[in-house]
Short mmCIF file of C-alpha atoms and ligand atoms in Angstrom, two decimals:
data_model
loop_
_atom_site.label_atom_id
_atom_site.label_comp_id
_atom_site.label_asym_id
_atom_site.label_seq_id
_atom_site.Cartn_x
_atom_site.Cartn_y
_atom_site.Cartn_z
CA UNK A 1 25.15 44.13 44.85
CA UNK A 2 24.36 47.60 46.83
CA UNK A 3 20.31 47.65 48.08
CA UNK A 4 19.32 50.02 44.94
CA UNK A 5 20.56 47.72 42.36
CA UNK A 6 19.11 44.59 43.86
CA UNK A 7 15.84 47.15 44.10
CA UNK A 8 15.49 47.94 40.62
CA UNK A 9 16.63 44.26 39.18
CA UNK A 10 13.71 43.02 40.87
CA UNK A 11 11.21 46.15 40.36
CA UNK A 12 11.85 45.44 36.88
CA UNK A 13 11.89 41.65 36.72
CA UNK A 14 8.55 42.24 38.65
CA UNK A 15 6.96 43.99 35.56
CA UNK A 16 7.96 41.00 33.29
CA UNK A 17 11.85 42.12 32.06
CA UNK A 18 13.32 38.84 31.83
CA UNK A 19 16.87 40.19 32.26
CA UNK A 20 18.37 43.09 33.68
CA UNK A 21 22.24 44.64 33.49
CA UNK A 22 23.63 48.19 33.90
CA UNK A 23 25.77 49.99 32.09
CA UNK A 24 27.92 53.33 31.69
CA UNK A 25 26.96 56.11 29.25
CA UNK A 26 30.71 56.02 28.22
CA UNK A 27 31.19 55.85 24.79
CA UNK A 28 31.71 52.11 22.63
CA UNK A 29 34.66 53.10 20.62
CA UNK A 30 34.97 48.95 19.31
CA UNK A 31 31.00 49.95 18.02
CA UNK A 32 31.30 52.86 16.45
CA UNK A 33 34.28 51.62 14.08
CA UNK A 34 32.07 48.22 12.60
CA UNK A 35 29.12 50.91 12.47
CA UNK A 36 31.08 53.55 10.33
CA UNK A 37 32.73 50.46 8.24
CA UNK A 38 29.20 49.05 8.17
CA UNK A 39 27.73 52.01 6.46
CA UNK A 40 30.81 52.56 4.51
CA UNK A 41 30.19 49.45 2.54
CA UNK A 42 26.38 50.29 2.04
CA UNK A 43 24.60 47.67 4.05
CA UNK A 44 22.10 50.07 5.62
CA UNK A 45 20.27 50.83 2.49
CA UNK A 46 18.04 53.34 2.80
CA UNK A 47 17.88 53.67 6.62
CA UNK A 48 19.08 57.26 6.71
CA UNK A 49 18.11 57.19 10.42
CA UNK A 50 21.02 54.41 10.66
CA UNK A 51 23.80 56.78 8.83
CA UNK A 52 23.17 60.41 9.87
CA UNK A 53 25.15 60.31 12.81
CA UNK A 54 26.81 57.30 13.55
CA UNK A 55 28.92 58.60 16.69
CA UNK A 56 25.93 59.42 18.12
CA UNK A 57 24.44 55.70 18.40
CA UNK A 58 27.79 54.85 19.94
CA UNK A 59 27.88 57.47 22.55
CA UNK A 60 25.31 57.43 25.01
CA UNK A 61 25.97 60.84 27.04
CA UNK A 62 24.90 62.42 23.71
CA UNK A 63 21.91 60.71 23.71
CA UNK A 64 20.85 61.81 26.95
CA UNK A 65 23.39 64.39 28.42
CA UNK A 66 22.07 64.06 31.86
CA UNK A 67 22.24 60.34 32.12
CA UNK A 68 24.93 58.61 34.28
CA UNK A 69 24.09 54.79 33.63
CA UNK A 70 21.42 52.75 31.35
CA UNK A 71 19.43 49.81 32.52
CA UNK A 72 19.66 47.90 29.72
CA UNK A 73 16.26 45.19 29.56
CA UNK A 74 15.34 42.40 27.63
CA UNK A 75 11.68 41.03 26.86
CA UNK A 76 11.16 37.37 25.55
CA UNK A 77 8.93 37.48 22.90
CA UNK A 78 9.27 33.61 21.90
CA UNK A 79 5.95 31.83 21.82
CA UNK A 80 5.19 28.27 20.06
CA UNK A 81 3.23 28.23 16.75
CA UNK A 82 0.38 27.52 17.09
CA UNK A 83 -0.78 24.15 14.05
CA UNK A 84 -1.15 25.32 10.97
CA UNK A 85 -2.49 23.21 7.84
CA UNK A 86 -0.54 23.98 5.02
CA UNK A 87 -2.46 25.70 2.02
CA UNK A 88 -1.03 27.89 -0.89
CA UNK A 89 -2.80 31.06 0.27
CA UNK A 90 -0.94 32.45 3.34
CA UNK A 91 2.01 34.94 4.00
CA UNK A 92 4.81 34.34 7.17
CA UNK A 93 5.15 36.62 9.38
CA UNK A 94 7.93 37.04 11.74
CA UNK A 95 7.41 35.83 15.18
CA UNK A 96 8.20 39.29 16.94
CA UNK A 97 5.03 40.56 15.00
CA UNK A 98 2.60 37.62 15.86
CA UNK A 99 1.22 39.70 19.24
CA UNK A 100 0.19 43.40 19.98
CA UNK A 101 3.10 46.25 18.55
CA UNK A 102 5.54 45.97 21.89
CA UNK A 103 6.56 49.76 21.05
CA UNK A 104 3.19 50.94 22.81
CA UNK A 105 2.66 48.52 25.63
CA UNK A 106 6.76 48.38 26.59
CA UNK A 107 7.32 52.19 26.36
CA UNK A 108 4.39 52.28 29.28
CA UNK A 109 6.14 49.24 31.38
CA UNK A 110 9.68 51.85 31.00
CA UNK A 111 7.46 54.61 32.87
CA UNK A 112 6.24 52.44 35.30
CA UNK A 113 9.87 51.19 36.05
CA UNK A 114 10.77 54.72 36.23
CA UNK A 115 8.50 55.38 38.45
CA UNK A 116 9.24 52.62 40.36
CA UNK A 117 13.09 53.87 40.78
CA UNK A 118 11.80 56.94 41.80
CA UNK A 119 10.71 55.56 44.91
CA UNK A 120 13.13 53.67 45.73
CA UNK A 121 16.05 55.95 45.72
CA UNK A 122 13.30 58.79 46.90
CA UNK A 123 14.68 61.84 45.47
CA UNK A 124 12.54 64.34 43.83
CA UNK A 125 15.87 65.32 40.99
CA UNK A 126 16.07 61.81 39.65
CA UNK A 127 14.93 61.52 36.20
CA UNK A 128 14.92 58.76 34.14
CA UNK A 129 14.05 58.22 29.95
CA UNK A 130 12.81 55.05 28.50
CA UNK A 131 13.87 53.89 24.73
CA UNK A 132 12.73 50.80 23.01
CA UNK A 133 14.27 50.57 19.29
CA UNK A 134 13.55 53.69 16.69
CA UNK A 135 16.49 55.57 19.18
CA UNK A 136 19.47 56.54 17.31
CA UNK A 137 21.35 53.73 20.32
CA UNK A 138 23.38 50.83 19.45
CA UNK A 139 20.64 48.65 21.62
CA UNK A 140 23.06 45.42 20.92
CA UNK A 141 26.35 47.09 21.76
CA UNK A 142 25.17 48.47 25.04
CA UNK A 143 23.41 45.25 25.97
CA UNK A 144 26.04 43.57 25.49
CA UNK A 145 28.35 45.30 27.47
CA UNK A 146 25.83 45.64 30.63
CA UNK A 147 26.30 41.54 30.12
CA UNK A 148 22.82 40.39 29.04
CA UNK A 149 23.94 38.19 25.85
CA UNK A 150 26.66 37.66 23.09
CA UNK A 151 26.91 38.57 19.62
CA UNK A 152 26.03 36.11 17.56
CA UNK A 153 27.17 35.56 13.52
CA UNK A 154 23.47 36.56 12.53
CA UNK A 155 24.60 39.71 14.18
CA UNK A 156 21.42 39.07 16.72
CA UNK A 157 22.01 38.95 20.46
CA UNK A 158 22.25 35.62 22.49
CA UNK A 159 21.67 34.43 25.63
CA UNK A 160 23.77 31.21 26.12
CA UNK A 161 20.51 29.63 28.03
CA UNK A 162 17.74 31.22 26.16
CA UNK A 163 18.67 32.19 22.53
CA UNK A 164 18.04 35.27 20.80
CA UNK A 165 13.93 35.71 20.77
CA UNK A 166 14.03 38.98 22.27
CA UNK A 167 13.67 42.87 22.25
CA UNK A 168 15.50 45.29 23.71
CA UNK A 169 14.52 48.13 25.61
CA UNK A 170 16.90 50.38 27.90
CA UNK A 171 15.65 53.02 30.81
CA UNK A 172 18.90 55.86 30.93
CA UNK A 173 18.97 56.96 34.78
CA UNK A 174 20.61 60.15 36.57
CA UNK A 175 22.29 57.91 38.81
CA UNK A 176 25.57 56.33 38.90
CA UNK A 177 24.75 52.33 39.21
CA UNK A 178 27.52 49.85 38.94
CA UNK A 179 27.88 48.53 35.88
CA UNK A 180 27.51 44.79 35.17
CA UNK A 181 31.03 44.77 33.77
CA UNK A 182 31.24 40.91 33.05
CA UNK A 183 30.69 40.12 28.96
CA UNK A 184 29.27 37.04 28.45
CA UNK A 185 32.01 34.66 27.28
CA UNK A 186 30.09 32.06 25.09
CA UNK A 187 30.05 32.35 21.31
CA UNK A 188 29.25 30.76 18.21
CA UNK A 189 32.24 28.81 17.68
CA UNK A 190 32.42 27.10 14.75
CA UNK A 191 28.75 27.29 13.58
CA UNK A 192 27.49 28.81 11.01
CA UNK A 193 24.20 27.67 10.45
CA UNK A 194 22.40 31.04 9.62
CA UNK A 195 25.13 31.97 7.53
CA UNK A 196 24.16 29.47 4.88
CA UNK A 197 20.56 29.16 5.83
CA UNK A 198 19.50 32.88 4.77
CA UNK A 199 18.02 32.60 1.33
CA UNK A 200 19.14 36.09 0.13
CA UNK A 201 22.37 35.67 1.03
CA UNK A 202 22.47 38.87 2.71
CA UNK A 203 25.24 38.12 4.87
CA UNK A 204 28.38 39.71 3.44
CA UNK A 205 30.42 37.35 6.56
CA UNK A 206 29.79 36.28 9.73
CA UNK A 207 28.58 39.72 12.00
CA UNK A 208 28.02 41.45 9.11
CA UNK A 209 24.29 41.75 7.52
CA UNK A 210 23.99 43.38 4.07
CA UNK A 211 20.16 44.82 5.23
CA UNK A 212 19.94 45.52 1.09
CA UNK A 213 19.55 41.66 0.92
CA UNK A 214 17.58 41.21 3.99
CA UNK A 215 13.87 40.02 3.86
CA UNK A 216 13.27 41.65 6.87
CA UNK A 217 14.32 45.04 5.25
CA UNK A 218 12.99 44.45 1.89
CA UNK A 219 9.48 44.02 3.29
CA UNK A 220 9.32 46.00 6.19
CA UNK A 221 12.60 49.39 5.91
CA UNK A 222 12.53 49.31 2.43
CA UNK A 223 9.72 51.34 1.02
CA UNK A 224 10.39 51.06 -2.63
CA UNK A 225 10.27 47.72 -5.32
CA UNK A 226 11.82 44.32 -4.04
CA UNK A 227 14.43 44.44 -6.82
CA UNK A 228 13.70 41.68 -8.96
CA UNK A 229 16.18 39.22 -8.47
CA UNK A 230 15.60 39.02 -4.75
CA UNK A 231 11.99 38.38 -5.16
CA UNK A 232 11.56 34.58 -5.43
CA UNK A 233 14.32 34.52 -2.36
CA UNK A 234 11.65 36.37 -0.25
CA UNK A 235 10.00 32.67 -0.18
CA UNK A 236 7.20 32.82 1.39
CA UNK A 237 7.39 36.08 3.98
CA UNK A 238 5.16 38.54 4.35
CA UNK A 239 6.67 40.72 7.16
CA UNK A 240 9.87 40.49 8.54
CA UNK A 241 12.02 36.91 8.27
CA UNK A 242 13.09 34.23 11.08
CA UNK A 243 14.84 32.16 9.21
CA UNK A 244 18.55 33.09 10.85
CA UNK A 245 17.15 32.64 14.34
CA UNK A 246 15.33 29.42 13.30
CA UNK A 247 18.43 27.34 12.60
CA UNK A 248 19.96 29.01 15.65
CA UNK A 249 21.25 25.70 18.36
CA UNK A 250 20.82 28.57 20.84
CA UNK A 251 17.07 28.85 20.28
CA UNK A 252 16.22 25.42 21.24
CA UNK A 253 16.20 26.77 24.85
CA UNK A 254 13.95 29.34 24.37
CA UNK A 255 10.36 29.42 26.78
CA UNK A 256 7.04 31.00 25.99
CA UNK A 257 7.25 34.82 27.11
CA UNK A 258 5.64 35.71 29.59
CA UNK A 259 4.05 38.94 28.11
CA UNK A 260 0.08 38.25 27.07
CA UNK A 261 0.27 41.32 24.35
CA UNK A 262 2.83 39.53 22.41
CA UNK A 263 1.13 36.12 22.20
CA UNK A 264 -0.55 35.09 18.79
CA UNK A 265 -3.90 35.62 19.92
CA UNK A 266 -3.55 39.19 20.61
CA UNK A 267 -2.73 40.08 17.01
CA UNK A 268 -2.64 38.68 13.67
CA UNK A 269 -0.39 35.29 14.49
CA UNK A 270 2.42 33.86 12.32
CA UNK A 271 -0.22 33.28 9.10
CA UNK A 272 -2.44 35.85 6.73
CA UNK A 273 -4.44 35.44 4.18
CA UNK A 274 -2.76 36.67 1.04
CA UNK A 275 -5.98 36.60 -1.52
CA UNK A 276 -7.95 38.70 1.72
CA UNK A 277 -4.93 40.87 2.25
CA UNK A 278 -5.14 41.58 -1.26
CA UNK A 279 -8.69 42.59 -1.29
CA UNK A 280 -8.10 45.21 0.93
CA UNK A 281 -8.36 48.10 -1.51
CA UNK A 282 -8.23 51.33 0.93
CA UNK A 283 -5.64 52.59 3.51
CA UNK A 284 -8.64 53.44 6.33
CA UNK A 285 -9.18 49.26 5.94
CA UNK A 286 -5.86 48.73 5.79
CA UNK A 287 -5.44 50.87 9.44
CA UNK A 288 -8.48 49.26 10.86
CA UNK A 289 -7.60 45.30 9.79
CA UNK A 290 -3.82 46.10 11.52
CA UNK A 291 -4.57 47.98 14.09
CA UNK A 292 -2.44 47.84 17.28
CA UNK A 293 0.00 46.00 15.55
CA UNK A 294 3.71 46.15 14.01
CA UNK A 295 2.31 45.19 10.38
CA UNK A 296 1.38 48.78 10.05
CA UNK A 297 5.11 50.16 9.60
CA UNK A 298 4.98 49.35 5.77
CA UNK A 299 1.44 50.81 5.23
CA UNK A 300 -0.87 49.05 2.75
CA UNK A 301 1.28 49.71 -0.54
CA UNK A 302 4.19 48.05 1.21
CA UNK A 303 2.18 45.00 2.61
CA UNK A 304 0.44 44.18 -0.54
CA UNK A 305 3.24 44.45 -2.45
CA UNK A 306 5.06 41.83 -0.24
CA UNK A 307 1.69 39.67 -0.42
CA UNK A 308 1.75 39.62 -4.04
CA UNK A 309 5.19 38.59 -4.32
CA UNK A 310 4.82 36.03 -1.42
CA UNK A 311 1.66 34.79 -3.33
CA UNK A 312 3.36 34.76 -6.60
CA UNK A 313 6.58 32.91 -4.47
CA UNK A 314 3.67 30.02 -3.07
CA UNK A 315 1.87 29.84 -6.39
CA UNK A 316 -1.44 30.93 -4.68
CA UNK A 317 -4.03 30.65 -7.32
CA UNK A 318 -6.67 32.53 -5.52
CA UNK A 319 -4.92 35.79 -5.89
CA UNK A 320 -4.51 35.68 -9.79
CA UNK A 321 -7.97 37.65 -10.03
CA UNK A 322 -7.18 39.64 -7.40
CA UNK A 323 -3.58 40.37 -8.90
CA UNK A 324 -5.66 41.31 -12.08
CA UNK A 325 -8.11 44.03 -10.46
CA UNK A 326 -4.79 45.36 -8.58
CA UNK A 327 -3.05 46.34 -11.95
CA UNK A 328 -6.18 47.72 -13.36
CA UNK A 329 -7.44 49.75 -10.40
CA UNK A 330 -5.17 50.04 -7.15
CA UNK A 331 -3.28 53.67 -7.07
CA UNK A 332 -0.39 52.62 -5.65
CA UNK A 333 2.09 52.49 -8.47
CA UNK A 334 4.23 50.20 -6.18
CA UNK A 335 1.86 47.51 -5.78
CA UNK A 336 0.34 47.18 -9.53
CA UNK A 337 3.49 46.59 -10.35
CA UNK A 338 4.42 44.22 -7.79
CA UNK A 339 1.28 42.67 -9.28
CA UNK A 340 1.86 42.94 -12.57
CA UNK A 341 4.95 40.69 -11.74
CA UNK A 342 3.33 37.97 -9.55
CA UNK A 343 0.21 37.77 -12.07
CA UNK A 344 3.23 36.87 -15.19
CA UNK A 345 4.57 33.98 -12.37
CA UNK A 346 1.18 32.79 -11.29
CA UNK A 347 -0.52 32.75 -15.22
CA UNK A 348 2.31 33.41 -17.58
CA UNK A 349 -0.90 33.93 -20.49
CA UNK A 350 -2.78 36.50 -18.52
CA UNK A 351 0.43 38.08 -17.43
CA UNK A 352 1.22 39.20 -20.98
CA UNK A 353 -2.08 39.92 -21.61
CA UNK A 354 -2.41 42.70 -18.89
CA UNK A 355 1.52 43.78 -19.46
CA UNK A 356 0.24 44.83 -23.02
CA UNK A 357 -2.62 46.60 -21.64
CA UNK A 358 -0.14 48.20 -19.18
CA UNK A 359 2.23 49.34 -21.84
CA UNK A 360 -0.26 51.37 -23.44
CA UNK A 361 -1.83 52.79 -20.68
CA UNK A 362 -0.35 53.28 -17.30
CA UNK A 363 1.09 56.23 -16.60
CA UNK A 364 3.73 55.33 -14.57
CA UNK A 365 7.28 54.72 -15.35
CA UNK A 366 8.03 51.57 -12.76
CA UNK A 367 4.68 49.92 -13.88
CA UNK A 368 5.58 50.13 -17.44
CA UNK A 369 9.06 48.85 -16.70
CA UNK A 370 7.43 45.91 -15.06
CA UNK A 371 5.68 45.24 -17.62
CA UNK A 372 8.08 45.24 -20.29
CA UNK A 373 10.00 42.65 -18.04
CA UNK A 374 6.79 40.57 -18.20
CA UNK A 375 7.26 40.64 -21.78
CA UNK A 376 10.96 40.23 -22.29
CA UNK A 377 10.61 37.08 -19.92
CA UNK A 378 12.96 38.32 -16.96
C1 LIG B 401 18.64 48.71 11.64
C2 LIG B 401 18.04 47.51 12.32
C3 LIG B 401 17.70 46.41 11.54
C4 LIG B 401 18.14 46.29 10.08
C5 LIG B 401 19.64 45.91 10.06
C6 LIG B 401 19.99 44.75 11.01
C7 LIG B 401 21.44 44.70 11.44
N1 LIG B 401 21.93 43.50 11.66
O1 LIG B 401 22.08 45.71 11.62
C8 LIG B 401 17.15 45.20 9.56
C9 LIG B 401 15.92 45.90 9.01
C10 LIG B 401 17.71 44.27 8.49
C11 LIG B 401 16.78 44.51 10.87
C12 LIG B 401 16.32 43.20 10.92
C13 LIG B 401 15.98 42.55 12.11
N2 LIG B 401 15.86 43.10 13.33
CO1 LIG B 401 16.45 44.89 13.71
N3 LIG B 401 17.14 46.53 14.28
C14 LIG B 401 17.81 47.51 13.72
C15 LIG B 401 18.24 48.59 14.71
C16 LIG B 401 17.30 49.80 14.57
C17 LIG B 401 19.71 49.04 14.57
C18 LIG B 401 20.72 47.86 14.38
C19 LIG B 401 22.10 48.39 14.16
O2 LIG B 401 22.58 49.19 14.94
N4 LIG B 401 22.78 47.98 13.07
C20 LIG B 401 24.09 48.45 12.74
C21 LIG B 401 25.07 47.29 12.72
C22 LIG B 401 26.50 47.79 12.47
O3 LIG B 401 25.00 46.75 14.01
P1 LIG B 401 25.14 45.20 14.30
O4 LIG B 401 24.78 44.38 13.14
O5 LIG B 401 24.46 44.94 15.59
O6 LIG B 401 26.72 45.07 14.43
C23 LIG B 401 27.34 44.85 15.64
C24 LIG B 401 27.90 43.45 15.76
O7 LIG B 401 27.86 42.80 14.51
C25 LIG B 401 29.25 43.70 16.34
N5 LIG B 401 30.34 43.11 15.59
C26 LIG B 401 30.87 43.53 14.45
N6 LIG B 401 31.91 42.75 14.11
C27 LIG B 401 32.03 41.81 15.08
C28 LIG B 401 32.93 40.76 15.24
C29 LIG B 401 32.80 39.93 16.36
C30 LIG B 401 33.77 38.81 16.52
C31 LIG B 401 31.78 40.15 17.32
C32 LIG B 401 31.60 39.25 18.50
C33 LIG B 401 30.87 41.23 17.15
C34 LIG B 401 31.02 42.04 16.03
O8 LIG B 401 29.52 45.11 16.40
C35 LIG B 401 28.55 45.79 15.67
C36 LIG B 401 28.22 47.11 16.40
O9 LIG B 401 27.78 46.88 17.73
C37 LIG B 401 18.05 47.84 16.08
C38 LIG B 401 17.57 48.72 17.24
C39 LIG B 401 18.72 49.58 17.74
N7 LIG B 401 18.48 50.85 17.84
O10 LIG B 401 19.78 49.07 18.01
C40 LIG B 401 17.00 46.75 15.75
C41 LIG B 401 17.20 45.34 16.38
C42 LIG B 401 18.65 45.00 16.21
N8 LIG B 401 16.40 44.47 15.54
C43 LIG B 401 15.86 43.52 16.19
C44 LIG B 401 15.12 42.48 15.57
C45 LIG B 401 14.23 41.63 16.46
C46 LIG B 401 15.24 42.25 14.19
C47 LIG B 401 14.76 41.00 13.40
C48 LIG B 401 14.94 39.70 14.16
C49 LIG B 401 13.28 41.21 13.00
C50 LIG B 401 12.72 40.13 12.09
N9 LIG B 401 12.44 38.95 12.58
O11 LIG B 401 12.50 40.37 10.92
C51 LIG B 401 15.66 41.08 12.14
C52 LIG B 401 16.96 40.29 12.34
C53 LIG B 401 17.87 40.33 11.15
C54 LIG B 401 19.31 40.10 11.57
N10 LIG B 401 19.86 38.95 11.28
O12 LIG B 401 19.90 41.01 12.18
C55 LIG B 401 16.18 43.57 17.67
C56 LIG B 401 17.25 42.49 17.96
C57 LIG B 401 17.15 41.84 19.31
C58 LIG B 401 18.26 40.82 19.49
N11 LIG B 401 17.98 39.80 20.25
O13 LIG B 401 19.34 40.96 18.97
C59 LIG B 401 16.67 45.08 17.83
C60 LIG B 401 17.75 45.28 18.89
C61 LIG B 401 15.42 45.91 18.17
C62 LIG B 401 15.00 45.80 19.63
N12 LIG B 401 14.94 46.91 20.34
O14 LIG B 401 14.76 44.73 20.14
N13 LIG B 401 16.98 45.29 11.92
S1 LIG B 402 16.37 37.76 8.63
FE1 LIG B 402 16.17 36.30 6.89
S2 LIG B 402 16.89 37.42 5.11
FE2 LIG B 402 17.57 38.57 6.91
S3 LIG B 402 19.62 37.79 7.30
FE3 LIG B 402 18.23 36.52 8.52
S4 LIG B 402 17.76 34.77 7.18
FE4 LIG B 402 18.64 36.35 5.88
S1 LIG B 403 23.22 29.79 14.00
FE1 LIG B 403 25.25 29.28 14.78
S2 LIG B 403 26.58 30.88 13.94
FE2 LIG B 403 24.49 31.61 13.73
S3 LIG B 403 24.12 32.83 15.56
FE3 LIG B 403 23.39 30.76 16.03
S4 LIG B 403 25.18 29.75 16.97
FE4 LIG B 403 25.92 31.59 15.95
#
């Protein structure tokens, strides 16, 4: 390993990057096909972002023409939950969300590696441009091939001695750097454990995620209904879903990370209260209650209308009022009638009650089509 690379492995395991690998800006032909075939068949939903320009998230140069190589990074996010008592009145949320947003605080740690580089090779042309997800990048594929994991079935990232609880972040340099050539050799074998374990069946095979069936995408990408009958599937999550990396053998080797922001403490943790998520009735609360963290992204129609069908999913009794005021007052079409449902599956009576109400006077199409599902029972 030449003096520079050595350098910036340990500049950057120095700011708290767990791992570290290089890679070319050439293109990743073997990518770009399972991309194209991937939104062929539909599975990227709505994510327009994902199919505008799929050669583009295979070919680095095009991302940044001036590049040469990417240092590809990886941040452990895994901590331990803390104990929780079980009662019918809270939402799941996925562990990568349990700290501070890692978009803000890792984008910052990419500038100070940067800057770090810059000294090091001590050259007043280098540049150097820091992504961490949103990027139209194939963060997997190239992180792969710079050697820092596997795939795995769930289609996450692995690292044979740590598992897959962790982001991805990549700093594109002006330099030429050796690549890390090596793939990692493990794989899954014969398991497949998160195949069967995902409860929307949103795996169409193994490495290939329908993200139309996905909890995390339904309640986080998706910004219209849950269609109905993936609702009850959504269990009990609120934001996001773990359940593929749960059953993971790979995970049992995972360590608490090592970054403060993303610990429990320092946001919301892996637990909220549905019936006081539901009370939140404007989108200035909403911004203040979630501030400085990831549960933002689906603004306060899309969280409430994943807490109401979570609550509905946990029969949570305290939110059948709250359902109630919801379908009378809140202006978000999309969450009166994600109440309108949960309020028929928590109090069948009171459901029909309100669904007749509904039919006569909300003005809304999807509302009134919720309700006349209340009615015909579906
Ligand atoms: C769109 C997206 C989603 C979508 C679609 C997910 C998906 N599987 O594609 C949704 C919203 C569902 C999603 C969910 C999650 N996401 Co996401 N997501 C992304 C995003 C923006 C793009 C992913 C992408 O390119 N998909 C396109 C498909 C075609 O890619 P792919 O599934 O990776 O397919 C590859 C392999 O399957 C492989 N392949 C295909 N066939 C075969 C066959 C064999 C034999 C092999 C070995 C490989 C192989 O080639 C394909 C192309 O490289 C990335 C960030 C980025 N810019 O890369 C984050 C990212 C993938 N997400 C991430 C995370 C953390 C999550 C969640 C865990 C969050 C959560 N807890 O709710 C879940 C995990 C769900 C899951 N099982 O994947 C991390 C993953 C880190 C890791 N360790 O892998 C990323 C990298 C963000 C980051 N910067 O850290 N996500
Ligand atoms: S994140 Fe959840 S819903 Fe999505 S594929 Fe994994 S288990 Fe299924
Ligand atoms: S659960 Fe099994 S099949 Fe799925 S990613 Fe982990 S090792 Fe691979």
């Amino acid at each position: 390993m030449s003096a520079l690379t050595s350098g910036i492995k340990s500049a950057a395991r120095e700011i708290g990057f767990e791992v570290v690998g290089m890679t070319s800006v050439e293109p990743m032909p073997r990518d770009l096909t399972a991309l194209r075939a991937w939104c062929a068949e539909g599975f990227a939903g709505d994510m327009i972002y994902m199919t505008r320009r799929p050669e583009l998230n295979a070919s680095p140069r095009e991302l940044v023409t001036w590049a040469g190589s990417i240092i590809t990074l990886a941040i452990n996010y895994y901590a331990a939950a803390p104990e929780f008592h079980h009662e019918t009145r809270f939402g799941r949320v996925a562990r990568y969300a349990w700290g501070r947003d890692y978009h803000d605080f890792v984008r910052l740690k990419l500038v100070d590696l940067g800057e770090r580089i810059r000294s090091l090779v001590n050259d007043d042309g280098f540049q150097a441009r820091g992504f961490v997800d949103a990027v139209p990048l194939l963060e997997r594929a190239a992180a792969e091939r710079a050697g820092l994991g596997f795939f795995g079935k769930n289609t996450n990232l692995l690292r044979p001695s740590a598992g897959s609880w962790f982001f991805l972040a990549e700093l594109f340099v002006n330099l030429d750097l050796p690549s890390d050539g090596e793939r990692v050799k493990v794989s899954c074998g014969t398991c497949t454990r998160c195949l069967t374990a995902c409860p929307t069946a949103a795996f169409a095979g193994p490495y290939k995620l329908d993200s139309r069936r996905c909890i995390s995408y339904l309640t986080i990408e998706h910004k219209g209904p849950i269609p109905r009958d993936l609702r009850q599937g959504v269990g009990e999550w609120l934001f996001g879903c773990d359940l593929c990396q749960d059953v993971c053998p790979f995970n049992r080797f995972a360590a608490d990370t090592r970054w403060e922001e993303l610990r429990p403490e320092y946001g919301k943790g892996p637990r909220i209260d549905l019936p006081g998520l539901l009370r939140i009735s404007t989108d200035a609360e909403f911004r203040e209650c979630f501030r400085g963290t990831a549960l933002l992204r689906p603004k306060r129609r899309g969280l409430l209308r994943n807490a109401a069908v979570a609550a509905a999913n946990i029969g949570c009794e305290a939110a059948v009022p709250l359902l109630a005021t919801l379908i009378e007052n809140d202006p978000e079409p999309l969450v009166r009638g994600h109440a309108m449902w949960a309020l028929a599956k928590l109090d069948r009576r009171r459901g029909e009650f309100m669904a007749d109400t509904v039919l006569k006077g909300d003005p809304d199409d999807f509302v009134r089509i919720e309700a006349l599902g209340v009615l015909d029972n579906l």
